[in-house]
Short mmCIF file of C-alpha atoms and ligand atoms in Angstrom, two decimals:
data_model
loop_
_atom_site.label_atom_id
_atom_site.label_comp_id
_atom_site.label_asym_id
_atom_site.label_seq_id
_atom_site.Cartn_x
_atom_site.Cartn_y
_atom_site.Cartn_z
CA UNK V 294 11.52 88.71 124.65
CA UNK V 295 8.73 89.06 128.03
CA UNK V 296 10.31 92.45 128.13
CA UNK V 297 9.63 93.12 124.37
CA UNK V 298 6.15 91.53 124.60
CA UNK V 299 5.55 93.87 127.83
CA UNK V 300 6.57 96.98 125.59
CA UNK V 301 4.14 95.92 122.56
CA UNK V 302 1.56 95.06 124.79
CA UNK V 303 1.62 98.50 126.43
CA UNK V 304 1.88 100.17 123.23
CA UNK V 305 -1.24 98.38 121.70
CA UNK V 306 -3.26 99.04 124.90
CA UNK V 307 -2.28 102.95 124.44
CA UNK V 308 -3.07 103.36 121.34
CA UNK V 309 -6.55 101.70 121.42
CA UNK V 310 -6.93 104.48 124.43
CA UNK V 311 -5.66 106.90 122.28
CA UNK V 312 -8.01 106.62 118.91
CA UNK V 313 -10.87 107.95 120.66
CA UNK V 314 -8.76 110.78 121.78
CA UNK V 315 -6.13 112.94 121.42
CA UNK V 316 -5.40 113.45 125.31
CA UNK V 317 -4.77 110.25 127.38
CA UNK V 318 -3.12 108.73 130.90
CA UNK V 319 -0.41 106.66 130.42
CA UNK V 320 0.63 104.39 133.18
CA UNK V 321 2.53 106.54 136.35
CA UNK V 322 0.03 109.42 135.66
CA UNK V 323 1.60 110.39 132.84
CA UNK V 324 -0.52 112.58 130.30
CA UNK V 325 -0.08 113.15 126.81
CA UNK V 326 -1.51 115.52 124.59
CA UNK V 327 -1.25 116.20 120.90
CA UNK V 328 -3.64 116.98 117.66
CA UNK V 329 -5.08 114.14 115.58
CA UNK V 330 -4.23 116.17 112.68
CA UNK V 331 -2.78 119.18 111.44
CA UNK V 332 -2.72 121.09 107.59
CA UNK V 333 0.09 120.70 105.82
CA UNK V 334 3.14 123.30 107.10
CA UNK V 335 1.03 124.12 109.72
CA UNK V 336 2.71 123.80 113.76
CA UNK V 337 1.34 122.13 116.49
CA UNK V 338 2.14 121.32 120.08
CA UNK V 339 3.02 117.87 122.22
CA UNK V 340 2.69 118.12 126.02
CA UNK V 341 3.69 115.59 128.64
CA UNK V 342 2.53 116.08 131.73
CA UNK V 343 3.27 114.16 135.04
CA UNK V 344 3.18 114.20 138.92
CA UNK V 345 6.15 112.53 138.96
CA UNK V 346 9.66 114.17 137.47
CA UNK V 347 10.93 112.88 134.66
CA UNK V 348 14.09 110.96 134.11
CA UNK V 349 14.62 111.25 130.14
CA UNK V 350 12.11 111.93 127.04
CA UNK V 351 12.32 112.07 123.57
CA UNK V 352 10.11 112.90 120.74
CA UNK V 353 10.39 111.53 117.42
CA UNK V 354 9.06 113.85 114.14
CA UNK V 355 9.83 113.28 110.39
CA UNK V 356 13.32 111.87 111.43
CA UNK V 357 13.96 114.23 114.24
CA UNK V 358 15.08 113.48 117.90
CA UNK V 359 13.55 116.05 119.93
CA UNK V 360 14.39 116.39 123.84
CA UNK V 361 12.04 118.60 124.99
CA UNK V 362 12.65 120.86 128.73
CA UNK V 363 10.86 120.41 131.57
CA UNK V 364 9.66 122.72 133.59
CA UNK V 365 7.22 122.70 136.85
CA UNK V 366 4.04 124.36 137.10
CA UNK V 367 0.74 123.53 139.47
CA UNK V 368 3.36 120.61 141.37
CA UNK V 369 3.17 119.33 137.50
CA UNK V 370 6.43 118.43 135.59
CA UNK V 371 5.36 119.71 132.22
CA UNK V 372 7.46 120.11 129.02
CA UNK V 373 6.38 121.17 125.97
CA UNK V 374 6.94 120.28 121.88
CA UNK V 375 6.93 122.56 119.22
CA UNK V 376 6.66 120.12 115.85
CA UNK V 377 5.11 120.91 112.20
CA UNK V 378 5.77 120.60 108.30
CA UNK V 379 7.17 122.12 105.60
CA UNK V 380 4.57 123.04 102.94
CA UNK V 381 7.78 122.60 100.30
CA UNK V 382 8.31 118.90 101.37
CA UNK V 383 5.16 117.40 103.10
CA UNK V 384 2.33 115.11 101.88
CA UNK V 385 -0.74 114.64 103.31
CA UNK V 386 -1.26 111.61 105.05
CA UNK V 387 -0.45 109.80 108.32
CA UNK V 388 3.10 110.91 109.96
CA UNK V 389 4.09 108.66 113.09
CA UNK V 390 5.00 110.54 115.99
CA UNK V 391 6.95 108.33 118.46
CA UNK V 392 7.37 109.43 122.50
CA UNK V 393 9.62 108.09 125.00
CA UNK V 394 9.54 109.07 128.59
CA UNK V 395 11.28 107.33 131.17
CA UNK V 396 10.10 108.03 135.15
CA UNK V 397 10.70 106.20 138.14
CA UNK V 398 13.31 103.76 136.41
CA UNK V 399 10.47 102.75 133.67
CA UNK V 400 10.13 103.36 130.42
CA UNK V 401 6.63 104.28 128.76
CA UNK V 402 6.16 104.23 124.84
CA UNK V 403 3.63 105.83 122.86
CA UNK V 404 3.35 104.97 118.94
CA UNK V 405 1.15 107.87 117.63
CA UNK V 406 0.29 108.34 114.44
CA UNK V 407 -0.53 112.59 113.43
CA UNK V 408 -2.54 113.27 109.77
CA UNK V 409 -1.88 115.82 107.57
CA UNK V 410 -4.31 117.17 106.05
CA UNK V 411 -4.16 119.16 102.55
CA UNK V 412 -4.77 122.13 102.03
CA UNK V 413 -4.92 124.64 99.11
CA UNK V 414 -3.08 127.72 99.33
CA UNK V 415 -3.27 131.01 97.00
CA UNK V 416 -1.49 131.22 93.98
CA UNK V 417 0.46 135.19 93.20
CA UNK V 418 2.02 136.29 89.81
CA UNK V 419 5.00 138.14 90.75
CA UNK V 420 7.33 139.99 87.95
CA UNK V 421 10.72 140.66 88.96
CA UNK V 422 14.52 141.98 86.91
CA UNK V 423 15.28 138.89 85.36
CA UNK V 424 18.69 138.80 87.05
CA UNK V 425 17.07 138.41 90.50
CA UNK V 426 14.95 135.51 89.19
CA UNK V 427 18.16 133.89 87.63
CA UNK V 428 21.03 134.83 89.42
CA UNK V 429 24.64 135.60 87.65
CA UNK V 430 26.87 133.10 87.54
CA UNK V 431 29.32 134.95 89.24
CA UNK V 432 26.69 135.13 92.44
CA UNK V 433 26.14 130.68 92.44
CA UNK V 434 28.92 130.21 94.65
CA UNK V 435 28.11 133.02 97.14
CA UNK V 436 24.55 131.23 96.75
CA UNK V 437 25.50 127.79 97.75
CA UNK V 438 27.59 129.20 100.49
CA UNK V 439 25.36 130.50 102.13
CA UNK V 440 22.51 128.02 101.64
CA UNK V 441 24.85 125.99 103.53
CA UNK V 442 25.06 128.58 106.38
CA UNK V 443 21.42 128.79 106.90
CA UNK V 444 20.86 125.79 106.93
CA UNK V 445 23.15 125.05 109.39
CA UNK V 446 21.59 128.20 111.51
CA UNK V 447 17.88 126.73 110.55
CA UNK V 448 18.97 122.93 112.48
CA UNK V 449 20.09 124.58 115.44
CA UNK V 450 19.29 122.79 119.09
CA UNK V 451 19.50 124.71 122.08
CA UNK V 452 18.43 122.45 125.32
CA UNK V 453 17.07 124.74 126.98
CA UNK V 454 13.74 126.46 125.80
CA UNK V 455 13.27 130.35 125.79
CA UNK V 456 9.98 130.89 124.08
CA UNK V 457 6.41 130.95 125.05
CA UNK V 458 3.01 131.09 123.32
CA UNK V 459 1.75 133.49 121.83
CA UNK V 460 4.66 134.65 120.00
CA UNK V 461 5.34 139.05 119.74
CA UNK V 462 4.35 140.48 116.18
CA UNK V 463 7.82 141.81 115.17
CA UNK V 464 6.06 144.38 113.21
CA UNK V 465 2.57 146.83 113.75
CA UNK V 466 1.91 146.21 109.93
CA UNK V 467 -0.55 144.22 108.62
CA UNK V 468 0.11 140.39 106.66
CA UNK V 469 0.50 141.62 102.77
CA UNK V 470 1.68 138.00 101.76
CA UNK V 471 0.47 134.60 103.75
CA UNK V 472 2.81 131.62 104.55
CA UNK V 473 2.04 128.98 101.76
CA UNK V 474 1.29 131.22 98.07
CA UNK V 475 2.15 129.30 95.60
CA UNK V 476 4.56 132.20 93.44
CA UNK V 477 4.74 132.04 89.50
CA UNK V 478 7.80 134.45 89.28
CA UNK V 479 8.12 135.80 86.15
CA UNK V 480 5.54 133.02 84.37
CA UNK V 481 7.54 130.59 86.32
CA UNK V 482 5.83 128.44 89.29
CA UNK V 483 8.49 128.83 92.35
CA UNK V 484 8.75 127.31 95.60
CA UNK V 485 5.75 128.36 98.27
CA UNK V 486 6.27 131.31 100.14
CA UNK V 487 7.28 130.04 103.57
CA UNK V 488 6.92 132.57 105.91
CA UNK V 489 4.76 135.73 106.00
CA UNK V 490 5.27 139.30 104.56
CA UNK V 491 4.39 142.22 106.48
CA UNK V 492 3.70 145.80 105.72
CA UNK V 493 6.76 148.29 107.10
CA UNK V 494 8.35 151.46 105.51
CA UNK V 495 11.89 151.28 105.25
CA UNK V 496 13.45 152.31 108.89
CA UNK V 497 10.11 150.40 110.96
CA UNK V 498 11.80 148.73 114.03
CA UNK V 499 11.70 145.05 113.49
CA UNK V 500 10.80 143.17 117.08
CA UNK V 501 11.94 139.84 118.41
CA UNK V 502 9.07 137.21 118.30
CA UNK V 503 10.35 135.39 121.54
CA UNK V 504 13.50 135.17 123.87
CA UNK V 505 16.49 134.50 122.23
CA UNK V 506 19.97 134.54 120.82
CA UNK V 507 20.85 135.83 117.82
CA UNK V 508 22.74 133.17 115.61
CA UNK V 509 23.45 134.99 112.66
CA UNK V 510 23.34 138.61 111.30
CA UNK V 511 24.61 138.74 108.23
CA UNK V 512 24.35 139.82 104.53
CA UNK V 513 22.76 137.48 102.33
CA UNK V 514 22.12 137.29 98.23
CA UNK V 515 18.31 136.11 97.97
CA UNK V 516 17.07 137.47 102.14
CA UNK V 517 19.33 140.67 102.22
CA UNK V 518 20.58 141.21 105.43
CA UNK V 519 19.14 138.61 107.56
CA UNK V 520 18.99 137.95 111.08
CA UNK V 521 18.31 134.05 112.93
CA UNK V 522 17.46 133.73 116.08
CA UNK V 523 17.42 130.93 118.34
CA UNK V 524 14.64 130.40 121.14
CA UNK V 525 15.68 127.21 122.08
CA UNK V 526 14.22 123.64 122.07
CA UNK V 527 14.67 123.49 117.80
CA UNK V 528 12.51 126.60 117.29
CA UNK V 529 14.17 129.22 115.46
CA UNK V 530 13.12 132.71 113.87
CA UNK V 531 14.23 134.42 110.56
CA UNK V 532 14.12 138.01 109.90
CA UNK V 533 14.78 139.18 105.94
CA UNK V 534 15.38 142.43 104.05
CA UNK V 535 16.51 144.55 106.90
CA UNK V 536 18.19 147.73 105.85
CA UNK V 537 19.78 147.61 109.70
CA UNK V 538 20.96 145.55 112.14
CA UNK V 539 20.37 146.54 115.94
CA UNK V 540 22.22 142.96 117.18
CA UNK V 541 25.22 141.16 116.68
CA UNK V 542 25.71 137.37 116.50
CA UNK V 543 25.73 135.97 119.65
CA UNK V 544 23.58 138.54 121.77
CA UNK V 545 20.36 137.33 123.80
CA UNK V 546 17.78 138.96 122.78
CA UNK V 547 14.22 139.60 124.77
CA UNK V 548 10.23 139.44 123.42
CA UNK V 549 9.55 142.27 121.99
CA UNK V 550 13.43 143.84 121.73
CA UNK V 551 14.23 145.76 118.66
CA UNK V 552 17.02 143.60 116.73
CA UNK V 553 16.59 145.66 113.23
CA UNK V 554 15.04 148.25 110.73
CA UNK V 555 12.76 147.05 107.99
CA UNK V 556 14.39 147.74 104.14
CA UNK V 557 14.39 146.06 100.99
CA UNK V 558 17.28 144.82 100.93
CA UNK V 559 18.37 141.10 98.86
CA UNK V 560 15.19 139.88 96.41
CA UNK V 561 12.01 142.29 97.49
CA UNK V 562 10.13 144.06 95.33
CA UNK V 563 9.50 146.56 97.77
CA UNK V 564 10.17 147.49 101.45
CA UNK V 565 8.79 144.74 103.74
CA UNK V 566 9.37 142.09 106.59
CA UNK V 567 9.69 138.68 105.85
CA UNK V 568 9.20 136.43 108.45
CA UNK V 569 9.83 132.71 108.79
CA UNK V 570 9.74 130.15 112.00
CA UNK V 571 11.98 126.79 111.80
CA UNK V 572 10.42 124.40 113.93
CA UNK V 573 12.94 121.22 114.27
CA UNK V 574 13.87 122.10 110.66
CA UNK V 575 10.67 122.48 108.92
CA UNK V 576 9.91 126.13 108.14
CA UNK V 577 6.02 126.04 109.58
CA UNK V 578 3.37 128.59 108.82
CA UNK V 579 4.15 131.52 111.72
CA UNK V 580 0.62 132.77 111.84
CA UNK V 581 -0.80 130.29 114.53
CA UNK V 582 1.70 131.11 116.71
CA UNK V 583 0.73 134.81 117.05
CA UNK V 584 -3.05 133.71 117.44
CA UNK V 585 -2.80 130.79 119.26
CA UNK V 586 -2.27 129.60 122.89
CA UNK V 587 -0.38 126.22 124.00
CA UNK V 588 -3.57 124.41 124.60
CA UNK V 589 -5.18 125.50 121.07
CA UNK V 590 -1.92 124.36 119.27
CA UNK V 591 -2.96 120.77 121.02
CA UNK V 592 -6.24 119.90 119.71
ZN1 LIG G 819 8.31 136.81 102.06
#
């Protein structure tokens, strides 16, 4: 019960520190960092920072366990968070975000609280074949398969982490369709568009965002042939519509490396990329992490 009373009492003393700001020393020099708030399917960062190495952390998001790496830099032992929503799922609103870090034998607990806010994104009328919009019977199965499969490849945890900020532009093209439009296919509202479209003629060569390895490359009904890769630390990166592969499952894959061609292939209207990030399972808008550095993606 002292012990318990210890915990709360540290917790409560924290957070009073940590309503003014965002960026505050815990006890044993420990520093932690995060936004206040961030829009809705938008990503943001958490960074702990300490002199002193640490034993064990853990960072709790929208029923996630996330052990982030550690790595050293300036004598520092820094590691590094990638968390966000999904605009499908999220409301706005207070989210708690929970920290554990144990150092020198002792644990330190920080109840955190991050807001997100609303936001309104475009609406597009898109008219596509009637078959694509309601697929055949005969295709359902091969559906549901494979919504299993990426879902699967979407929840992936790697311990150790292989990307950086800012992510590569896998394509020279400009954005022709932004993460969040809400799409009326057809005269029928859809789910948002969670990722972003880019301009590229069939046969452009589709770049890696980050480091990697390539967790599937496959053929699939509604993304065409698809790649996933996986950058470690719960951050993954999809690749749709290829007309080519240049990987295979299982390959490591470096910034910038050419993994495919750009096509049309599964449900496009024409030839294009479409990207999407996973970030510990919530498919977050990419475009941040192209513009952004670590420390901007913390306040
Ligand atoms: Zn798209």
């Amino acid at each position: 019960m002292k012990r318990l009373a210890a915990v709360l009492f540290t917790c409560l003393v924290i957070t009073a520190i940590s309503q003014a700001e965002s960026r505050t020393d815990g006890p044993k020099g420990i520093v932690l960092a995060h936004p206040e708030e961030a829009g809705m399917g938008q990503p943001f960062l958490v960074r702990l920072t300490s002199a002193r190495a640490f034993d064990r952390l853990s960072v709790h998001w929208m029923g996630r366990v996330v052990v982030p790496s550690v790595a050293q830099w300036n004598q520092r032992h820094v590691a590094i968070a990638m968390l966000g929503t999904d605009v499908l799922t999220i409301k706005s609103g207070p989210q708690p975000l929970l920290i554990r870090a144990w150092s020198g034998g002792k644990e330190t607990v920080w109840h955190r609280s991050v807001t997100i806010v609303a936001r309104s994104y475009p609406r597009q009328e898109l008219t596509l074949p009637s078959k694509m919009v309601n697929p055949p019977g005969a295709e359902l199965a091969r559906i549901k398969a494979e919504r299993i499969r990426t879902q699967t490849a979407k929840n992936t945890w790697s311990d150790q982490r292989f990307w950086q900020l800012p992510f590569h532009q896998p394509v020279g093209g400009k954005i022709t369709s932004t993460y969040g439009l809400q799409r009326i296919l057809n005269g029928k509202p859809k789910d948002p568009h969670r990722g972003l479209d880019f301009r590229a003629p069939p046969g452009t060569a589709v770049e890696a965002v980050a480091d990697g390895r390539v967790i599937l490359a496959e053929s699939h009904y509604y993304a065409g042939n698809a790649i996933y890769i996986d950058h470690g630390n719960g951050v993954i990166s999809l690749y749709f519509h290829l007309s080519e592969f240049e990987v295979f499952q299982g390959d490591s894959v470096k910034r910038g490396q050419i993994i495919g061609r750009a096509g049309c292939t599964g449900r496009a209207t024409g030839p294009h990329l479409h990207l999407s990030i996973s970030a510990q399972g919530q498919l977050v808008d990419p475009a941040p992490l192209f513009e952004q550095t670590t420390d901007q993606l913390i306040r």
